[in-house]
Amino acid sequence: MTKKSNAKTVVPTGVPDAFKPAQIAFVPVPLSLSRWLHSIWFSDNPHCLPSQDRCYPDGGVSLTFTLSDHSLNASVLFSTRTAPFVTLPGDALISIRFLPGAFTECFGIPAESLPRDAISSFASLHPNEPLPVDEVCAAPACERVGILLQWLTQRLHQNSAVSEDRERLISNLATPLQHNTDIARQLGVSSRTLQRTCKRVLGLSPKELVQFSRIYTARQQLIYSSGSLADVALTSGYFDQAHFTNHFHQFVGETPAAYRQRKVSRFSNIKK
């Protein structure tokens, strides 16, 4: 049985630009892994100040490694809801964010079987996959990410080929202005076949991935543009501002106006 944690601390999901606490550093994704990985970050500051923000799902999976007392543990999070992200002083963390469906390609774990919105032990999901414990624990902090990426590259070579289905689905569904019927027509399949393929390859429905894309587009527009809320609604795929505001509030936990004010104020304070 998959072990689940009730902890409120989760690994970041979605876009790194959404939050950048000082104790988290992002590492560029190697070109050789860019078809599978969205982002990589690490935190290795036992004296950092606690911080809190929100994480927004994007359809991907986070694989997070915790290094403490010469041990290495890994946890998996397939998040489909906005959740709090809390960083606390303590253990060293390294997190690898997979693009939608890519975790399944790498480790052969069926996308539909991944627990949603609960932190699961990697060992419980893949008990026959050893972690590079000795190598990581013996390495200096600056080399740990590289060792884990080498381990991941070996897994990909052994277990995976790039899924054309996955890349086609992502390129078509990760567009906020698209609708399911239009996407199915473009792919030359029925709506029912599109539903089944998405569940099998991504572990998500087409509607969910389109919603993630719309919220992502809206958040970027709210932070980096000065457009009105009505303009943001239209460019994010919503019919009107009222529909956009209601859906954004349900998904993010605050209104678009409040989100923009909070993010812009935070970035302004950082620049001072």
PDB file of N, CA and C in Angstrom, residues 118-169:
ATOM      1  N   ALA A 118      -1.221  13.851  -2.562  1.00  0.00           N
ATOM      2  CA  ALA A 118      -0.687  13.256  -1.330  1.00  0.00           C
ATOM      3  C   ALA A 118       0.776  12.922  -1.564  1.00  0.00           C
ATOM      4  N   ILE A 119       1.602  13.211  -0.588  1.00  0.00           N
ATOM      5  CA  ILE A 119       3.023  12.915  -0.699  1.00  0.00           C
ATOM      6  C   ILE A 119       3.229  11.429  -0.449  1.00  0.00           C
ATOM      7  N   SER A 120       3.807  10.738  -1.433  1.00  0.00           N
ATOM      8  CA  SER A 120       4.002   9.294  -1.361  1.00  0.00           C
ATOM      9  C   SER A 120       5.484   8.960  -1.370  1.00  0.00           C
ATOM     10  N   SER A 121       5.839   7.898  -0.693  1.00  0.00           N
ATOM     11  CA  SER A 121       7.215   7.419  -0.711  1.00  0.00           C
ATOM     12  C   SER A 121       7.543   6.844  -2.083  1.00  0.00           C
ATOM     13  N   PHE A 122       8.686   7.249  -2.650  1.00  0.00           N
ATOM     14  CA  PHE A 122       9.112   6.698  -3.929  1.00  0.00           C
ATOM     15  C   PHE A 122       9.327   5.195  -3.814  1.00  0.00           C
ATOM     16  N   ALA A 123       9.843   4.747  -2.677  1.00  0.00           N
ATOM     17  CA  ALA A 123      10.101   3.312  -2.480  1.00  0.00           C
ATOM     18  C   ALA A 123       8.814   2.500  -2.523  1.00  0.00           C
ATOM     19  N   SER A 124       7.710   3.063  -2.066  1.00  0.00           N
ATOM     20  CA  SER A 124       6.449   2.330  -2.091  1.00  0.00           C
ATOM     21  C   SER A 124       5.881   2.242  -3.503  1.00  0.00           C
ATOM     22  N   LEU A 125       6.199   3.237  -4.341  1.00  0.00           N
ATOM     23  CA  LEU A 125       5.723   3.218  -5.720  1.00  0.00           C
ATOM     24  C   LEU A 125       6.620   2.379  -6.623  1.00  0.00           C
ATOM     25  N   HIS A 126       7.913   2.352  -6.291  1.00  0.00           N
ATOM     26  CA  HIS A 126       8.882   1.643  -7.139  1.00  0.00           C
ATOM     27  C   HIS A 126       9.884   0.929  -6.226  1.00  0.00           C
ATOM     28  N   PRO A 127       9.469  -0.150  -5.551  1.00  0.00           N
ATOM     29  CA  PRO A 127      10.329  -0.791  -4.547  1.00  0.00           C
ATOM     30  C   PRO A 127      11.598  -1.419  -5.117  1.00  0.00           C
ATOM     31  N   ASN A 128      11.639  -1.672  -6.412  1.00  0.00           N
ATOM     32  CA  ASN A 128      12.803  -2.327  -7.004  1.00  0.00           C
ATOM     33  C   ASN A 128      13.797  -1.345  -7.617  1.00  0.00           C
ATOM     34  N   GLU A 129      13.593  -0.063  -7.390  1.00  0.00           N
ATOM     35  CA  GLU A 129      14.487   0.953  -7.959  1.00  0.00           C
ATOM     36  C   GLU A 129      15.385   1.517  -6.862  1.00  0.00           C
ATOM     37  N   PRO A 130      16.670   1.117  -6.801  1.00  0.00           N
ATOM     38  CA  PRO A 130      17.562   1.630  -5.753  1.00  0.00           C
ATOM     39  C   PRO A 130      17.958   3.079  -6.003  1.00  0.00           C
ATOM     40  N   LEU A 131      18.060   3.847  -4.954  1.00  0.00           N
ATOM     41  CA  LEU A 131      18.532   5.225  -5.036  1.00  0.00           C
ATOM     42  C   LEU A 131      20.050   5.258  -4.885  1.00  0.00           C
ATOM     43  N   PRO A 132      20.724   6.241  -5.449  1.00  0.00           N
ATOM     44  CA  PRO A 132      22.188   6.349  -5.315  1.00  0.00           C
ATOM     45  C   PRO A 132      22.590   6.932  -3.962  1.00  0.00           C
ATOM     46  N   VAL A 133      22.248   6.233  -2.902  1.00  0.00           N
ATOM     47  CA  VAL A 133      22.417   6.752  -1.546  1.00  0.00           C
ATOM     48  C   VAL A 133      23.880   7.040  -1.238  1.00  0.00           C
ATOM     49  N   ASP A 134      24.751   6.062  -1.431  1.00  0.00           N
ATOM     50  CA  ASP A 134      26.164   6.226  -1.057  1.00  0.00           C
ATOM     51  C   ASP A 134      26.808   7.367  -1.834  1.00  0.00           C
ATOM     52  N   GLU A 135      26.544   7.426  -3.134  1.00  0.00           N
ATOM     53  CA  GLU A 135      27.164   8.458  -3.960  1.00  0.00           C
ATOM     54  C   GLU A 135      26.737   9.858  -3.534  1.00  0.00           C
ATOM     55  N   VAL A 136      25.432  10.041  -3.302  1.00  0.00           N
ATOM     56  CA  VAL A 136      24.928  11.364  -2.941  1.00  0.00           C
ATOM     57  C   VAL A 136      25.391  11.768  -1.545  1.00  0.00           C
ATOM     58  N   CYS A 137      25.322  10.848  -0.610  1.00  0.00           N
ATOM     59  CA  CYS A 137      25.699  11.185   0.771  1.00  0.00           C
ATOM     60  C   CYS A 137      27.183  11.511   0.899  1.00  0.00           C
ATOM     61  N   ALA A 138      28.012  10.879   0.082  1.00  0.00           N
ATOM     62  CA  ALA A 138      29.456  11.110   0.166  1.00  0.00           C
ATOM     63  C   ALA A 138      29.895  12.343  -0.602  1.00  0.00           C
ATOM     64  N   ALA A 139      29.031  12.879  -1.453  1.00  0.00           N
ATOM     65  CA  ALA A 139      29.414  13.993  -2.322  1.00  0.00           C
ATOM     66  C   ALA A 139      29.226  15.332  -1.628  1.00  0.00           C
ATOM     67  N   PRO A 140      30.050  16.318  -1.989  1.00  0.00           N
ATOM     68  CA  PRO A 140      29.791  17.678  -1.493  1.00  0.00           C
ATOM     69  C   PRO A 140      28.491  18.215  -2.070  1.00  0.00           C
ATOM     70  N   ALA A 141      27.926  19.206  -1.403  1.00  0.00           N
ATOM     71  CA  ALA A 141      26.608  19.717  -1.797  1.00  0.00           C
ATOM     72  C   ALA A 141      26.569  20.147  -3.255  1.00  0.00           C
ATOM     73  N   CYS A 142      27.663  20.713  -3.772  1.00  0.00           N
ATOM     74  CA  CYS A 142      27.665  21.237  -5.134  1.00  0.00           C
ATOM     75  C   CYS A 142      27.594  20.142  -6.191  1.00  0.00           C
ATOM     76  N   GLU A 143      27.814  18.871  -5.807  1.00  0.00           N
ATOM     77  CA  GLU A 143      27.833  17.781  -6.773  1.00  0.00           C
ATOM     78  C   GLU A 143      26.595  16.888  -6.694  1.00  0.00           C
ATOM     79  N   ARG A 144      25.750  17.085  -5.713  1.00  0.00           N
ATOM     80  CA  ARG A 144      24.626  16.168  -5.488  1.00  0.00           C
ATOM     81  C   ARG A 144      23.604  16.213  -6.612  1.00  0.00           C
ATOM     82  N   VAL A 145      23.281  17.392  -7.094  1.00  0.00           N
ATOM     83  CA  VAL A 145      22.306  17.491  -8.178  1.00  0.00           C
ATOM     84  C   VAL A 145      22.808  16.754  -9.401  1.00  0.00           C
ATOM     85  N   GLY A 146      24.087  16.921  -9.720  1.00  0.00           N
ATOM     86  CA  GLY A 146      24.661  16.249 -10.877  1.00  0.00           C
ATOM     87  C   GLY A 146      24.597  14.735 -10.775  1.00  0.00           C
ATOM     88  N   ILE A 147      24.844  14.208  -9.587  1.00  0.00           N
ATOM     89  CA  ILE A 147      24.784  12.752  -9.385  1.00  0.00           C
ATOM     90  C   ILE A 147      23.363  12.250  -9.592  1.00  0.00           C
ATOM     91  N   LEU A 148      22.388  12.963  -9.067  1.00  0.00           N
ATOM     92  CA  LEU A 148      20.994  12.539  -9.234  1.00  0.00           C
ATOM     93  C   LEU A 148      20.555  12.639 -10.697  1.00  0.00           C
ATOM     94  N   LEU A 149      21.049  13.627 -11.416  1.00  0.00           N
ATOM     95  CA  LEU A 149      20.700  13.737 -12.830  1.00  0.00           C
ATOM     96  C   LEU A 149      21.354  12.616 -13.645  1.00  0.00           C
ATOM     97  N   GLN A 150      22.552  12.206 -13.266  1.00  0.00           N
ATOM     98  CA  GLN A 150      23.176  11.054 -13.934  1.00  0.00           C
ATOM     99  C   GLN A 150      22.355   9.786 -13.681  1.00  0.00           C
ATOM    100  N   TRP A 151      21.920   9.617 -12.451  1.00  0.00           N
ATOM    101  CA  TRP A 151      21.076   8.469 -12.107  1.00  0.00           C
ATOM    102  C   TRP A 151      19.782   8.498 -12.908  1.00  0.00           C
ATOM    103  N   LEU A 152      19.195   9.670 -13.013  1.00  0.00           N
ATOM    104  CA  LEU A 152      17.949   9.809 -13.758  1.00  0.00           C
ATOM    105  C   LEU A 152      18.168   9.536 -15.249  1.00  0.00           C
ATOM    106  N   THR A 153      19.273  10.008 -15.785  1.00  0.00           N
ATOM    107  CA  THR A 153      19.578   9.766 -17.197  1.00  0.00           C
ATOM    108  C   THR A 153      19.714   8.273 -17.482  1.00  0.00           C
ATOM    109  N   GLN A 154      20.342   7.556 -16.575  1.00  0.00           N
ATOM    110  CA  GLN A 154      20.466   6.101 -16.734  1.00  0.00           C
ATOM    111  C   GLN A 154      19.098   5.432 -16.726  1.00  0.00           C
ATOM    112  N   ARG A 155      18.205   5.890 -15.852  1.00  0.00           N
ATOM    113  CA  ARG A 155      16.857   5.332 -15.807  1.00  0.00           C
ATOM    114  C   ARG A 155      16.123   5.579 -17.135  1.00  0.00           C
ATOM    115  N   LEU A 156      16.291   6.757 -17.671  1.00  0.00           N
ATOM    116  CA  LEU A 156      15.627   7.083 -18.931  1.00  0.00           C
ATOM    117  C   LEU A 156      16.154   6.212 -20.076  1.00  0.00           C
ATOM    118  N   HIS A 157      17.457   6.015 -20.112  1.00  0.00           N
ATOM    119  CA  HIS A 157      18.029   5.175 -21.163  1.00  0.00           C
ATOM    120  C   HIS A 157      17.544   3.731 -21.054  1.00  0.00           C
ATOM    121  N   GLN A 158      17.342   3.270 -19.836  1.00  0.00           N
ATOM    122  CA  GLN A 158      16.929   1.883 -19.623  1.00  0.00           C
ATOM    123  C   GLN A 158      15.434   1.678 -19.836  1.00  0.00           C
ATOM    124  N   ASN A 159      14.647   2.649 -19.431  1.00  0.00           N
ATOM    125  CA  ASN A 159      13.204   2.421 -19.332  1.00  0.00           C
ATOM    126  C   ASN A 159      12.356   3.208 -20.309  1.00  0.00           C
ATOM    127  N   SER A 160      12.922   4.175 -21.002  1.00  0.00           N
ATOM    128  CA  SER A 160      12.037   5.109 -21.684  1.00  0.00           C
ATOM    129  C   SER A 160      12.460   5.427 -23.099  1.00  0.00           C
ATOM    130  N   ALA A 161      11.481   5.636 -23.914  1.00  0.00           N
ATOM    131  CA  ALA A 161      11.624   6.319 -25.187  1.00  0.00           C
ATOM    132  C   ALA A 161      10.637   7.479 -25.152  1.00  0.00           C
ATOM    133  N   VAL A 162      10.958   8.550 -25.838  1.00  0.00           N
ATOM    134  CA  VAL A 162      10.060   9.695 -25.816  1.00  0.00           C
ATOM    135  C   VAL A 162       8.716   9.300 -26.412  1.00  0.00           C
ATOM    136  N   SER A 163       7.658   9.575 -25.685  1.00  0.00           N
ATOM    137  CA  SER A 163       6.320   9.226 -26.136  1.00  0.00           C
ATOM    138  C   SER A 163       5.791  10.309 -27.073  1.00  0.00           C
ATOM    139  N   GLU A 164       5.547   9.933 -28.318  1.00  0.00           N
ATOM    140  CA  GLU A 164       4.959  10.896 -29.251  1.00  0.00           C
ATOM    141  C   GLU A 164       3.554  11.287 -28.805  1.00  0.00           C
ATOM    142  N   ASP A 165       2.830  10.339 -28.215  1.00  0.00           N
ATOM    143  CA  ASP A 165       1.495  10.652 -27.700  1.00  0.00           C
ATOM    144  C   ASP A 165       1.573  11.754 -26.650  1.00  0.00           C
ATOM    145  N   ARG A 166       2.530  11.613 -25.730  1.00  0.00           N
ATOM    146  CA  ARG A 166       2.651  12.601 -24.654  1.00  0.00           C
ATOM    147  C   ARG A 166       2.968  13.976 -25.221  1.00  0.00           C
ATOM    148  N   GLU A 167       3.932  14.058 -26.092  1.00  0.00           N
ATOM    149  CA  GLU A 167       4.337  15.366 -26.602  1.00  0.00           C
ATOM    150  C   GLU A 167       3.242  15.998 -27.460  1.00  0.00           C
ATOM    151  N   ARG A 168       2.521  15.190 -28.215  1.00  0.00           N
ATOM    152  CA  ARG A 168       1.421  15.720 -29.012  1.00  0.00           C
ATOM    153  C   ARG A 168       0.304  16.229 -28.110  1.00  0.00           C
ATOM    154  N   LEU A 169      -0.005  15.470 -27.070  1.00  0.00           N
ATOM    155  CA  LEU A 169      -1.063  15.890 -26.154  1.00  0.00           C
ATOM    156  C   LEU A 169      -0.693  17.195 -25.460  1.00  0.00           C
TER     157      LEU A 169
END
